[in-house]
Coordinates of C-alpha atoms (C1' of nucleotides) in Angstrom, one line a residue:
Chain A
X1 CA 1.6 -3.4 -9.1
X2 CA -1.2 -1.5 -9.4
X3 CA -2.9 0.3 -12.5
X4 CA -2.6 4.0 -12.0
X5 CA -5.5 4.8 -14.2
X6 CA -7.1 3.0 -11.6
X7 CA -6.3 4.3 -8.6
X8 CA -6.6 7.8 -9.9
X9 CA -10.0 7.4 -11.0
X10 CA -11.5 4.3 -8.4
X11 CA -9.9 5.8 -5.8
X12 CA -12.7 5.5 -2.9
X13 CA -13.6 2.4 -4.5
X14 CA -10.2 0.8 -4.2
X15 CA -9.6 2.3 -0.5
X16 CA -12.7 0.5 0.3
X17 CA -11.3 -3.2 -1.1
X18 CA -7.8 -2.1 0.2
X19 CA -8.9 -1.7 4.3
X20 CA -9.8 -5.4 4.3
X21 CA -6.1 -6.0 4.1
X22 CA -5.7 -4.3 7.6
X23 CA -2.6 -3.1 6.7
X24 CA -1.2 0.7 5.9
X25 CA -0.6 1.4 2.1
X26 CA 0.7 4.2 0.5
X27 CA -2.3 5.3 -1.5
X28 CA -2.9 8.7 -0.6
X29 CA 1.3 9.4 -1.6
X30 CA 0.8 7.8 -4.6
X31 CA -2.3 10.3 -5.3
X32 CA -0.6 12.9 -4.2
X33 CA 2.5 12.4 -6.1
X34 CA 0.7 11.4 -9.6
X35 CA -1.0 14.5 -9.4
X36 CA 2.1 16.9 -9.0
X37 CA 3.8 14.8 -11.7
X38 CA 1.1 14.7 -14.4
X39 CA 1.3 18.7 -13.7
X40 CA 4.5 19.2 -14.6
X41 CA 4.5 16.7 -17.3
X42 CA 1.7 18.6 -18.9
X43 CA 4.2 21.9 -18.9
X44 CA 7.7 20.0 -19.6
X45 CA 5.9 18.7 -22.8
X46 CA 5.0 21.7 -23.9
X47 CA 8.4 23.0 -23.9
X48 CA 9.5 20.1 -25.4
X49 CA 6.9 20.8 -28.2
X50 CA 8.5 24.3 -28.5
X51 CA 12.0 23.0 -28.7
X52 CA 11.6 20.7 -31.5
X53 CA 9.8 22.8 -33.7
X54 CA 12.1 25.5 -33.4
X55 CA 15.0 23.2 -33.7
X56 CA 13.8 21.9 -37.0
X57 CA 13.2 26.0 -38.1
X58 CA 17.0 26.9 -37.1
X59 CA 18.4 23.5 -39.3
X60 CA 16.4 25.7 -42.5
X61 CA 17.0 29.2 -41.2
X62 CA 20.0 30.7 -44.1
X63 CA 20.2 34.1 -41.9
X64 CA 23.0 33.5 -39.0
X65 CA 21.9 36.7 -37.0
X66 CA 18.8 35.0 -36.8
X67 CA 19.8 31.3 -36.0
X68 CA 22.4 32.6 -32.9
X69 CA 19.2 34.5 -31.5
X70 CA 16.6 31.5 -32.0
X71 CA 19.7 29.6 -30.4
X72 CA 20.0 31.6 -27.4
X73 CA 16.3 31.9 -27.4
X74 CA 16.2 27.5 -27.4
X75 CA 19.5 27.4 -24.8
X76 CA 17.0 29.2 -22.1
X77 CA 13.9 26.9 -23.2
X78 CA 16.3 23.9 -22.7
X79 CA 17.4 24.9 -18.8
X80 CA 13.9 24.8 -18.3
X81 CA 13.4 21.6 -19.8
X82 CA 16.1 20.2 -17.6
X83 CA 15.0 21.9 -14.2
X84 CA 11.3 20.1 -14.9
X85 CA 13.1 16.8 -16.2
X86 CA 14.9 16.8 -13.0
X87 CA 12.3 17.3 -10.5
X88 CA 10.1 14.7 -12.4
X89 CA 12.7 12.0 -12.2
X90 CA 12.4 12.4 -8.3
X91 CA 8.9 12.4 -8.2
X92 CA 8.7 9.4 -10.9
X93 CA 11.4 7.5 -8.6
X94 CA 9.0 8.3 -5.7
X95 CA 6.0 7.0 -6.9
X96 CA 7.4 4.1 -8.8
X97 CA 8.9 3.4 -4.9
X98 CA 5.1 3.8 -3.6
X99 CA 4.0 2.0 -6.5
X100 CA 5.8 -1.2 -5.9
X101 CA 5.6 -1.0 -2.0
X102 CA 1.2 -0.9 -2.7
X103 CA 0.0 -4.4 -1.8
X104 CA -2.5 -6.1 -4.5
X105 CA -6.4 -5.9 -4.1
X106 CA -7.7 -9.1 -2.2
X107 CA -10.8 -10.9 -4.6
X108 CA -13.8 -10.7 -3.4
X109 CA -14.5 -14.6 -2.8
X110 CA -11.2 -13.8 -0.3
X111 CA -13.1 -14.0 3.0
X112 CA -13.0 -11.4 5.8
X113 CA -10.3 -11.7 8.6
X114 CA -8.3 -9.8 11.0
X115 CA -5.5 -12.9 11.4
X116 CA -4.8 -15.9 10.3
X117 CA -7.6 -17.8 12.6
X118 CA -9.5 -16.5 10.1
X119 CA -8.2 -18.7 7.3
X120 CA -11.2 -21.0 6.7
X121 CA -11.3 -24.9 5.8
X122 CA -13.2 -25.3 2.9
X123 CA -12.4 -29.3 2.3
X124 CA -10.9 -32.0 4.7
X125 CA -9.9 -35.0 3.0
X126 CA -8.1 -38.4 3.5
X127 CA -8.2 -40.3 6.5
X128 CA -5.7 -39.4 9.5
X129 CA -4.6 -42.9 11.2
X130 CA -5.5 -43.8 14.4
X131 CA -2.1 -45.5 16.5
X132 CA -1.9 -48.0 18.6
X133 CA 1.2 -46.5 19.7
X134 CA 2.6 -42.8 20.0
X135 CA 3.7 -41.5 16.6
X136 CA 7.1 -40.2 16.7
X137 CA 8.1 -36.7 15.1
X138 CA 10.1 -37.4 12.1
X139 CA 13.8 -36.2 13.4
X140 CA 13.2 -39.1 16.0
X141 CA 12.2 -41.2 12.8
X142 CA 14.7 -40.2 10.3
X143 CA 17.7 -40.9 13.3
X144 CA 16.7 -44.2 13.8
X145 CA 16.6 -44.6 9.9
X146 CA 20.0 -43.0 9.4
X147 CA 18.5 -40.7 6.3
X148 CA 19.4 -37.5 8.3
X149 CA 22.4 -35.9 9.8
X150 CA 21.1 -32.8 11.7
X151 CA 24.8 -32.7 13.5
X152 CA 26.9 -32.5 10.7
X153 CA 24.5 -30.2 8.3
X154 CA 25.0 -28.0 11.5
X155 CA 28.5 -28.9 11.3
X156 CA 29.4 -27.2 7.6
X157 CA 26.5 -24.7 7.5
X158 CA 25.2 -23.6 10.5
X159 CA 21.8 -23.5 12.3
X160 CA 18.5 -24.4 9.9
X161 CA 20.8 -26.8 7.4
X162 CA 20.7 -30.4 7.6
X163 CA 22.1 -33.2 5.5
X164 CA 19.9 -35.8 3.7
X165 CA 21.4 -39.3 3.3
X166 CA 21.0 -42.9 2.0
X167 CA 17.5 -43.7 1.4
X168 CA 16.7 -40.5 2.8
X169 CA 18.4 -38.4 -0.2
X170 CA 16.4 -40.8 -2.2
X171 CA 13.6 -40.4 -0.9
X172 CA 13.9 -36.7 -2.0
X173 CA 14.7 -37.1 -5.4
X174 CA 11.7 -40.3 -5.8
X175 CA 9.5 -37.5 -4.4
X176 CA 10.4 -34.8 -7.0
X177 CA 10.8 -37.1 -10.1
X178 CA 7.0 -38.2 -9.0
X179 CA 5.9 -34.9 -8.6
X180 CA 6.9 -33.7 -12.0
X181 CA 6.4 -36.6 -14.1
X182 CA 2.6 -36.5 -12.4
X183 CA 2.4 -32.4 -13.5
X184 CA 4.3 -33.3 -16.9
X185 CA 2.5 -36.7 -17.8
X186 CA -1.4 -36.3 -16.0
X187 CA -1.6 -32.5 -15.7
X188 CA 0.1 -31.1 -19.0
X189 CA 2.6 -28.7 -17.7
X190 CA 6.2 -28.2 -19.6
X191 CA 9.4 -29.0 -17.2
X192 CA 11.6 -26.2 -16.5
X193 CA 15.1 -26.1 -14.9
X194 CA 15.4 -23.0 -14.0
X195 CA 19.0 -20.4 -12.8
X196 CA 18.8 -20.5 -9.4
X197 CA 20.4 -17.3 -9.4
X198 CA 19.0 -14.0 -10.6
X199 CA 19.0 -10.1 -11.0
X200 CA 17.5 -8.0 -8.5
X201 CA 15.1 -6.6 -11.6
X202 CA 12.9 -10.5 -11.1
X203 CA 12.5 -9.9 -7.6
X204 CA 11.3 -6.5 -8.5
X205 CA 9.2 -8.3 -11.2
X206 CA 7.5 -11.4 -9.1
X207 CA 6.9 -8.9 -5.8
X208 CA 9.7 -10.4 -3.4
X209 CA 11.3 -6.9 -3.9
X210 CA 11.4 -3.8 -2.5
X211 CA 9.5 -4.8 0.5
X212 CA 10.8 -8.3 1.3
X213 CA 14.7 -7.9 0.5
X214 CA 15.4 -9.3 4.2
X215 CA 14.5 -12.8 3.5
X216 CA 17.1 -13.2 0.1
X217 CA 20.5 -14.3 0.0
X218 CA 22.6 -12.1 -2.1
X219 CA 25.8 -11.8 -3.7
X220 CA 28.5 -9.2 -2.2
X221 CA 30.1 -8.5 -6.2
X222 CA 26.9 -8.9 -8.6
X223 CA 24.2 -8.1 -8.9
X224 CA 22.6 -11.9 -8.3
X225 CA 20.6 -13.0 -5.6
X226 CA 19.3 -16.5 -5.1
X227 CA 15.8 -17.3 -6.1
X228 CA 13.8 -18.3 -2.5
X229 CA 10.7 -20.2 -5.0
X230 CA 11.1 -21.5 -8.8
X231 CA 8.2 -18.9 -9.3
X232 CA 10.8 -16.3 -9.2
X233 CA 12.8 -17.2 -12.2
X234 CA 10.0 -19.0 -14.7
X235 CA 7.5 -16.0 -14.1
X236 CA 10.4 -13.5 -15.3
X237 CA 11.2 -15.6 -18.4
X238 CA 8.6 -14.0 -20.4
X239 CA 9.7 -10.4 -19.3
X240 CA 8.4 -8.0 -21.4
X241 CA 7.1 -10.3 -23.7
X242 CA 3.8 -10.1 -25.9
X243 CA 1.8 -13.4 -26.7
X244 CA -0.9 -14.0 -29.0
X245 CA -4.1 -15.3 -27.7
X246 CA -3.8 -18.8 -29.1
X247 CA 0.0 -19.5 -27.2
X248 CA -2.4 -18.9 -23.8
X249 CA -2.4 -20.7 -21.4
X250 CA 1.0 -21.7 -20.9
X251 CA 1.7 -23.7 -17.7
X252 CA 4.9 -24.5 -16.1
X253 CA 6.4 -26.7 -13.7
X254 CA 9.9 -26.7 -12.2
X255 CA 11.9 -28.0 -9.6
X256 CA 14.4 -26.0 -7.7
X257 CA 16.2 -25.4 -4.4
X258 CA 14.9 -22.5 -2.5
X259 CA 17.3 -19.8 -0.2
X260 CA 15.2 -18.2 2.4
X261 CA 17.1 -16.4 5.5
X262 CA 14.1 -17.3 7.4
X263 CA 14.9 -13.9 9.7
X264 CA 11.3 -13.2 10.3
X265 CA 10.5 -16.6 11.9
X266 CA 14.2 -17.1 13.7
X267 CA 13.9 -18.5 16.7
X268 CA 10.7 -21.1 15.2
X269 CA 10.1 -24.5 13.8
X270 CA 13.9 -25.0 14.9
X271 CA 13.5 -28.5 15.2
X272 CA 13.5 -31.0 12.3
X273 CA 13.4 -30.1 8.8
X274 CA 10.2 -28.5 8.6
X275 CA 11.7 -24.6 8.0
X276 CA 15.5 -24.5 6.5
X277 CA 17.8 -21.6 4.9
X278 CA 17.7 -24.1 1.8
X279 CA 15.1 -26.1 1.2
X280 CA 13.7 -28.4 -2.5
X281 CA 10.4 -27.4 -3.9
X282 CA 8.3 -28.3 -6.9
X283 CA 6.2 -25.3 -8.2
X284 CA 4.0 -24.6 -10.7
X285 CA 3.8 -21.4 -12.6
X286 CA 1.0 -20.4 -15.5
X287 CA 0.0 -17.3 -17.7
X288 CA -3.9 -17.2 -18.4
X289 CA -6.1 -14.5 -20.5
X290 CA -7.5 -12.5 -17.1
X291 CA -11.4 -14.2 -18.4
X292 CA -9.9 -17.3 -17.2
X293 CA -7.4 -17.0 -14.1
X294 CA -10.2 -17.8 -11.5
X295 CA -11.1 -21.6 -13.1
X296 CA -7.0 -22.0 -13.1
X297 CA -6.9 -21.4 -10.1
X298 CA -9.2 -24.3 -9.3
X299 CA -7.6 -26.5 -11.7
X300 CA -3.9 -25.5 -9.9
X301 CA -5.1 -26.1 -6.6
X302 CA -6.4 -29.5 -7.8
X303 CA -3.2 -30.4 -9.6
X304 CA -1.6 -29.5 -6.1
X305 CA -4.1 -31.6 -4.2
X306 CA -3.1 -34.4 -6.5
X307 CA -0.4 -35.2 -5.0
X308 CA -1.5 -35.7 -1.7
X309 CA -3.7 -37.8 -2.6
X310 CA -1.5 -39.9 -4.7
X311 CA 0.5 -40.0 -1.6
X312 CA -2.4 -41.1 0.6
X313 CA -1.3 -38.0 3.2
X314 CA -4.3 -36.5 5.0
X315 CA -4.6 -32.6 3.9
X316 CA -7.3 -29.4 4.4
X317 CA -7.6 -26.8 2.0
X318 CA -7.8 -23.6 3.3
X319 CA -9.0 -20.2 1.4
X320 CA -6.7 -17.7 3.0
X321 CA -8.5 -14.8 4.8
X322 CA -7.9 -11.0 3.8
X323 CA -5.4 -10.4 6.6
X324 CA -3.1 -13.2 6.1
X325 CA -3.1 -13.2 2.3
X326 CA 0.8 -12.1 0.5
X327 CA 1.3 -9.0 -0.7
X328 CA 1.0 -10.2 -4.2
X329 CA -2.2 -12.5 -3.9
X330 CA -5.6 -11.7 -5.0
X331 CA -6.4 -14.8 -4.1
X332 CA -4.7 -17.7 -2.2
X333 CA -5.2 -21.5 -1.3
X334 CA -2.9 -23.1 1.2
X335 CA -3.0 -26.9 1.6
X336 CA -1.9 -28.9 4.4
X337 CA -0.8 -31.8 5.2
X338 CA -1.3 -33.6 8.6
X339 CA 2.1 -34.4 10.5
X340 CA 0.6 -37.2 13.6
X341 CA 4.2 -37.3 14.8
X342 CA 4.5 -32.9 15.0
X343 CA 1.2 -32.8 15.8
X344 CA 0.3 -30.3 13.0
X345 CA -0.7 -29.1 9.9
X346 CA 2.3 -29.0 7.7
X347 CA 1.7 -26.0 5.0
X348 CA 3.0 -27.7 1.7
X349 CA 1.4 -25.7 -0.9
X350 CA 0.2 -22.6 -1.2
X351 CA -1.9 -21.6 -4.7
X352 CA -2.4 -18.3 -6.0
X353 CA -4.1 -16.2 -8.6
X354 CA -2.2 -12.9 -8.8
X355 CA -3.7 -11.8 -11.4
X356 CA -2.2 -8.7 -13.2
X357 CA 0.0 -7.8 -10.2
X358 CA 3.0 -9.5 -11.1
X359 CA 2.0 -9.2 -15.4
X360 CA 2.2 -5.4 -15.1
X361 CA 5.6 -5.1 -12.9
X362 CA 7.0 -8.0 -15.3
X363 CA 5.3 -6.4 -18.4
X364 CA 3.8 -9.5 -19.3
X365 CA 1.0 -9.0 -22.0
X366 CA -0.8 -10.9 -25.2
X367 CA -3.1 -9.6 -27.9
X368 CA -7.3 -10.8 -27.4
X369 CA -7.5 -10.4 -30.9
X370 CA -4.8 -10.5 -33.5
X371 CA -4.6 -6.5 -34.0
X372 CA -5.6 -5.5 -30.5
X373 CA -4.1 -3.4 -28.3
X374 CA -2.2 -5.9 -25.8
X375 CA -3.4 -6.3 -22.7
X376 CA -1.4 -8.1 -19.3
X377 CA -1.9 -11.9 -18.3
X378 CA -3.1 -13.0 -15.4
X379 CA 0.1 -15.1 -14.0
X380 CA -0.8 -17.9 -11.3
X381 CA 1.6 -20.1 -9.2
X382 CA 1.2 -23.4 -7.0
X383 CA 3.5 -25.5 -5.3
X384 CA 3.2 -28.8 -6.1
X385 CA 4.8 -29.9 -3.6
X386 CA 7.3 -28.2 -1.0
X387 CA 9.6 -31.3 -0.2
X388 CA 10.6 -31.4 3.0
X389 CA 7.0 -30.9 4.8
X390 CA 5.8 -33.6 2.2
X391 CA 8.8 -36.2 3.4
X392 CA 7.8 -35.5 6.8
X393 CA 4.6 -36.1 6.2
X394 CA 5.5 -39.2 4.1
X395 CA 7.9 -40.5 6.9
X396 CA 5.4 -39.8 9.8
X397 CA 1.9 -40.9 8.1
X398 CA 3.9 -44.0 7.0
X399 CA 6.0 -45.2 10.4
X400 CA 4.8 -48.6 12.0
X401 CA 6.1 -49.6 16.0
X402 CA 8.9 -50.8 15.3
X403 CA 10.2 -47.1 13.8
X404 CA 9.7 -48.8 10.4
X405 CA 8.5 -46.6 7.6
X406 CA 5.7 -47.9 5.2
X407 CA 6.0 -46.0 1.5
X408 CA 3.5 -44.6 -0.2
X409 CA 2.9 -47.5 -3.5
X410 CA 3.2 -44.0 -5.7
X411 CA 6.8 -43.6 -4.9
X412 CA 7.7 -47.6 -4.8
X413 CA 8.8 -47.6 -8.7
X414 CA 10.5 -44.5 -7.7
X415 CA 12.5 -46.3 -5.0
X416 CA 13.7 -49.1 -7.3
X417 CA 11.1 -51.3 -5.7
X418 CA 11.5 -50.7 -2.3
X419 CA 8.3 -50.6 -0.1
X420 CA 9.6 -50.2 3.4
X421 CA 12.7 -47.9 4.7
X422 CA 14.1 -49.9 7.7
X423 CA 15.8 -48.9 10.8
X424 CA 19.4 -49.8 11.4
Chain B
rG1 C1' 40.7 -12.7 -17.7
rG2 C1' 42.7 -10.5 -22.9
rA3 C1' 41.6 -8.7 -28.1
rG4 C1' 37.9 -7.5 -31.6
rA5 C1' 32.8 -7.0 -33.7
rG6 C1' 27.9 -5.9 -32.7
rG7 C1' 22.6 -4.6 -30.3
rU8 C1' 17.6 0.0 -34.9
rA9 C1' 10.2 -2.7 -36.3
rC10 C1' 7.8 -9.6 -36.6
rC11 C1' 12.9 -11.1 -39.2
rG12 C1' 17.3 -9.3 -42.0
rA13 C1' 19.2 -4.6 -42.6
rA14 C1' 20.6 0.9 -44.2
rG15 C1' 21.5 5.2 -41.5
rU16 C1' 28.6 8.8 -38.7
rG17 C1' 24.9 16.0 -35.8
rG18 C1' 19.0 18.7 -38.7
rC19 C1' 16.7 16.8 -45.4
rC20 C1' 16.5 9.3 -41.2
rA21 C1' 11.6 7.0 -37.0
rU22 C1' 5.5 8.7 -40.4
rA23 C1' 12.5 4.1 -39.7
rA24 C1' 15.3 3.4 -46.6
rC25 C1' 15.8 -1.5 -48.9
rG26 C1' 14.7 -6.9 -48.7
rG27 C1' 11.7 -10.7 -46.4
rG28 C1' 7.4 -12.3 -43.5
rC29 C1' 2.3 -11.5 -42.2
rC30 C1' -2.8 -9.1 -43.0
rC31 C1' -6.4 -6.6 -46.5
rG32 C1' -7.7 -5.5 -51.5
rA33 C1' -7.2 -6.0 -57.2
rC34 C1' -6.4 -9.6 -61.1
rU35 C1' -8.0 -15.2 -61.3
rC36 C1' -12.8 -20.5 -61.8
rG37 C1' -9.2 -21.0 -57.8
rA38 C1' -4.0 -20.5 -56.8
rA39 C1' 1.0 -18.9 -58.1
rA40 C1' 3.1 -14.7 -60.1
rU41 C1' 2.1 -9.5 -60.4
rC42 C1' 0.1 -4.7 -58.7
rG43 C1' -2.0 -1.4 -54.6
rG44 C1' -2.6 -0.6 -49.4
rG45 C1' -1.6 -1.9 -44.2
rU46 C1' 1.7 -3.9 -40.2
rU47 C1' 6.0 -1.1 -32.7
rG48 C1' 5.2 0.1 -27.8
rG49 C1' 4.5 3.5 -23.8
rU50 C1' 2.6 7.9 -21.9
rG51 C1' 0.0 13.1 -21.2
rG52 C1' -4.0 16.6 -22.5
rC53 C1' -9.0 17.5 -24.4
rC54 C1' -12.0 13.7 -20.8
rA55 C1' -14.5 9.6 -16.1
rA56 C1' -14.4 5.8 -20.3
rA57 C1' -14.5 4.6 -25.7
rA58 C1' -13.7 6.7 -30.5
rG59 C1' -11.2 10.9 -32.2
rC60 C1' -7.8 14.9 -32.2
rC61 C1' -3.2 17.3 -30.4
rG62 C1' 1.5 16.3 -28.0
rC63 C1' 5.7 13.8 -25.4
rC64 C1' 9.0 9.5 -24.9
rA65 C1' 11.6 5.1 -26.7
rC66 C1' 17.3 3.2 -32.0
rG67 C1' 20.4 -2.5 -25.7
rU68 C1' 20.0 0.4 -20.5
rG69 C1' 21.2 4.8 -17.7
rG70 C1' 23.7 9.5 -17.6
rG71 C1' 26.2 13.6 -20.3
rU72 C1' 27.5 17.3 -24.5
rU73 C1' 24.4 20.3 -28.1
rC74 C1' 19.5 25.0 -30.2
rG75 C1' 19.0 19.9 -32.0
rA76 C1' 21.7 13.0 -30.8
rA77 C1' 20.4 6.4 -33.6
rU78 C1' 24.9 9.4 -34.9
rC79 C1' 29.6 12.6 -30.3
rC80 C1' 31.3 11.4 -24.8
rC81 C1' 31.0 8.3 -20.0
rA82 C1' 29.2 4.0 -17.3
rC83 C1' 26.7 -0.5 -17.4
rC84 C1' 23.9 -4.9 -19.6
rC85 C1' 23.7 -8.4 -23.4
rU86 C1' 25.2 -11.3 -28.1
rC87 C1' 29.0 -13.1 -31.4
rU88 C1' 34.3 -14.4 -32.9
rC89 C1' 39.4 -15.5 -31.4
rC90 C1' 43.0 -16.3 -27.3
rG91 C1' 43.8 -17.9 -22.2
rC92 C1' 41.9 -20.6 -18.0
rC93 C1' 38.5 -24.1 -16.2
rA94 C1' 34.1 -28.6 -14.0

RNA sequence: GGAGAGGUACCGAAGUGGCCAUAACGGGCCCGACUCGAAAUCGGGUUGGUGGCCAAAAGCCGCCACGUGGGUUCGAAUCCCACCCUCUCCGCCA
């Protein structure tokens, strides 16, 4: 969200930032509808003003011919108070609609684009293998290793599940305990297991909601819906909360299965385990004085690239172009990985700096100085890594000729030792 | 699932229709006095949001918030309805 003091007053300013986005916004019905509103707030309150000062006269006034007249008189003053209340509450339930649908300003260092061609490279690191034989895609791989049923995740759940299995499974979980023990141990961040389910209010908070309710999984009685990124839940545990300035930064990391319905992109990346209704991730979530959220971004997105290097998997870093950057970014790094048996870039991170988006929907604030007024966070998140794009990457960077797979010497404590995954 | 108790400031807590939100009282914390210094004592301070003057800051004048949302009333922390949460006991359960 927005600040409205800024848009009222910055309005040609903020248009200007807001058409690199290429997108429609409602700006000029939020203008529109603040003005009418602040209008009638400005007369409501003044009735209200009436109301209680007369109120507090009748409590003293001894004469009763008197009090049933200022009565009457305050009975009239109150319908009028409730005809304004009312039409306020629609317009307030309109503009906090408009409010939360209004996209967040890109950053300036965001470059220019009209798609996502125009996402630019800014590193290029690790060395993609050359074969002496065709590299196979990983569900050819993982078949010949017996670590994946495709058939029978089909089987119980349907199209977009699979099931991971023997050294496959483990493979998973040596990948996540690495992950976080590197973020925990190297990078400082606290482990958090986070609900997997949560009220529609956090999807409100972290942006996935109003405009993006299509891609959540929901239940029918509550009101619970489950959480498609760890972001979700650990950004809403400090709701509402005020921190002082020394508890900042805090920093975050959790693992968590993620539900996505995937409906935009039905129909793609069927094949494999690159895009599923479930899939693991490892994210990283921090809350930053604003003076300070552009250096953690950096810091995030190195933390990030940590990982693939510890992993020896090729990866780019890309700085995500106006057009293709989420509705809650200011900001956003992807990174991704190379795939020789897809024959792609596999997206398995993407870092952000939201910056007081999310902090002023999640009323997220701390004091700069101990009396000060407070002010919001800036709230950043990173994956750190999505898992199944990293253990494809992991199985096809890794696979010798003989459909053997070669493990990364980070994971081999991990495995209890093992180097190698072997085919049947 | 059943029965009961509760949600007020940084913490505890009083308040059952106006004299209680500028929130009693106690504690914590901050500032000051006393002191060589400290303790004790004494005095003062200590929620957030929002609107107008006004583009912003300071200031002044208002409005809103007693878990949340509605309602009754001239007036609601207080009465009514719904919901959320916490605790105790019972039942069931991995």
């Amino acid at each position: 969200m927005l600040d409205i003091k800024l848009i009222r007053h910055d309005t040609e300013s903020l248009r200007k930032k807001l058409e690199r986005l290429h997108c429609e916004t409602p700006l000029d019905l939020i203008l529109e509808r603040d003005a009418r509103r602040r209008d009638l707030l400005v007369k409501v309150e003044e009735l209200k003003s009436e109301r209680n000062r007369v109120s507090k006269e009748i409590s003293r006034e001894a004469d009763s011919s008197h009090r049933e007249m200022r009565i009457a008189e305050m009975r009239d003053v109150g319908d009028a108070i409730a005809q304004y209340d009312m039409e306020i509450r629609a317009l307030d339930a309109s503009l906090n609609d408009a409010m939360l649908r209004m996209p967040n300003v890109p950053h300036e260092s965001a470059p220019d684009g009209l798609s996502e061609a125009d996402n630019v490279v800014i590193r290029n690191t690790g060395v993609q293998r050359s074969f002496d034989f065709e590299p196979k895609p990983h569900w050819e791989l993982a078949e010949r290793l017996g670590i994946i049923d495709f058939e029978r995740g089909v089987k119980i759940s349907g199209t977009r599940f699979y099931i991971l299995k023997g050294q496959g499974a483990r493979l998973q979980r040596a990948l996540i305990a690495f992950m976080l023990d590197q973020h925990v141990k190297c990078h400082g961040y606290t482990e958090i297991y986070p609900p997997y389910m949560v009220r529609s209010e956090c999807m409100i908070g972290t942006g996935q909601l109003p405009k993006f309710g299509d891609n959540l999984y929901r239940d029918a009685e509550d009101d619970f819906m489950l959480i498609p990124t760890a972001e979700v839940p650990v950004t809403n545990m400090h709701a509402g909360e005020i921190f002082d300035k020394e508890q900042l930064p805090l920093r975050y990391v959790a693992y968590s299965a993620c539900f996505r319905r995937e409906k935009m992109s039905a129909g793609r990346d069927v094949r494999g385990i690159k895009r599923g209704h479930q899939f693991d991730k490892v994210e990283m979530v921090t809350f930053v004085d604003p003076a300070e959220s552009y250096d953690e971004l950096e810091s995030l997105l190195r933390d990030a690239e940590s990982i693939c290097a510890d992993l020896g998997l090729p990866y780019r870093v890309l700085n995500i172009c106006t057009a293709d950057l989420s509705f809650t970014a200011a900001k956003k790094y992807d990174i991704e990985v190379w795939a020789p048996g897809c024959n792609e870039w596999l997206e398995v991170s993407s870092c952000s700096n939201f910056e007081a988006f999310q902090a002023r929907r999640t009323q997220i604030r701390f004091r700069p100085e101990p009396k000060a007024k407070p002010q919001f966070v800036h709230t950043l998140n990173g994956s750190g890594l999505g898992l199944p794009r990293t253990l494809i990457a992991v199985l096809e960077n890794g696979q010798e000729a003989d459909g053997s797979v070669t493990l990364p010497d980070a994971l081999v404590p991990y495995m209890g030792g093992l180097k190698r995954l072997e085919p049947h």
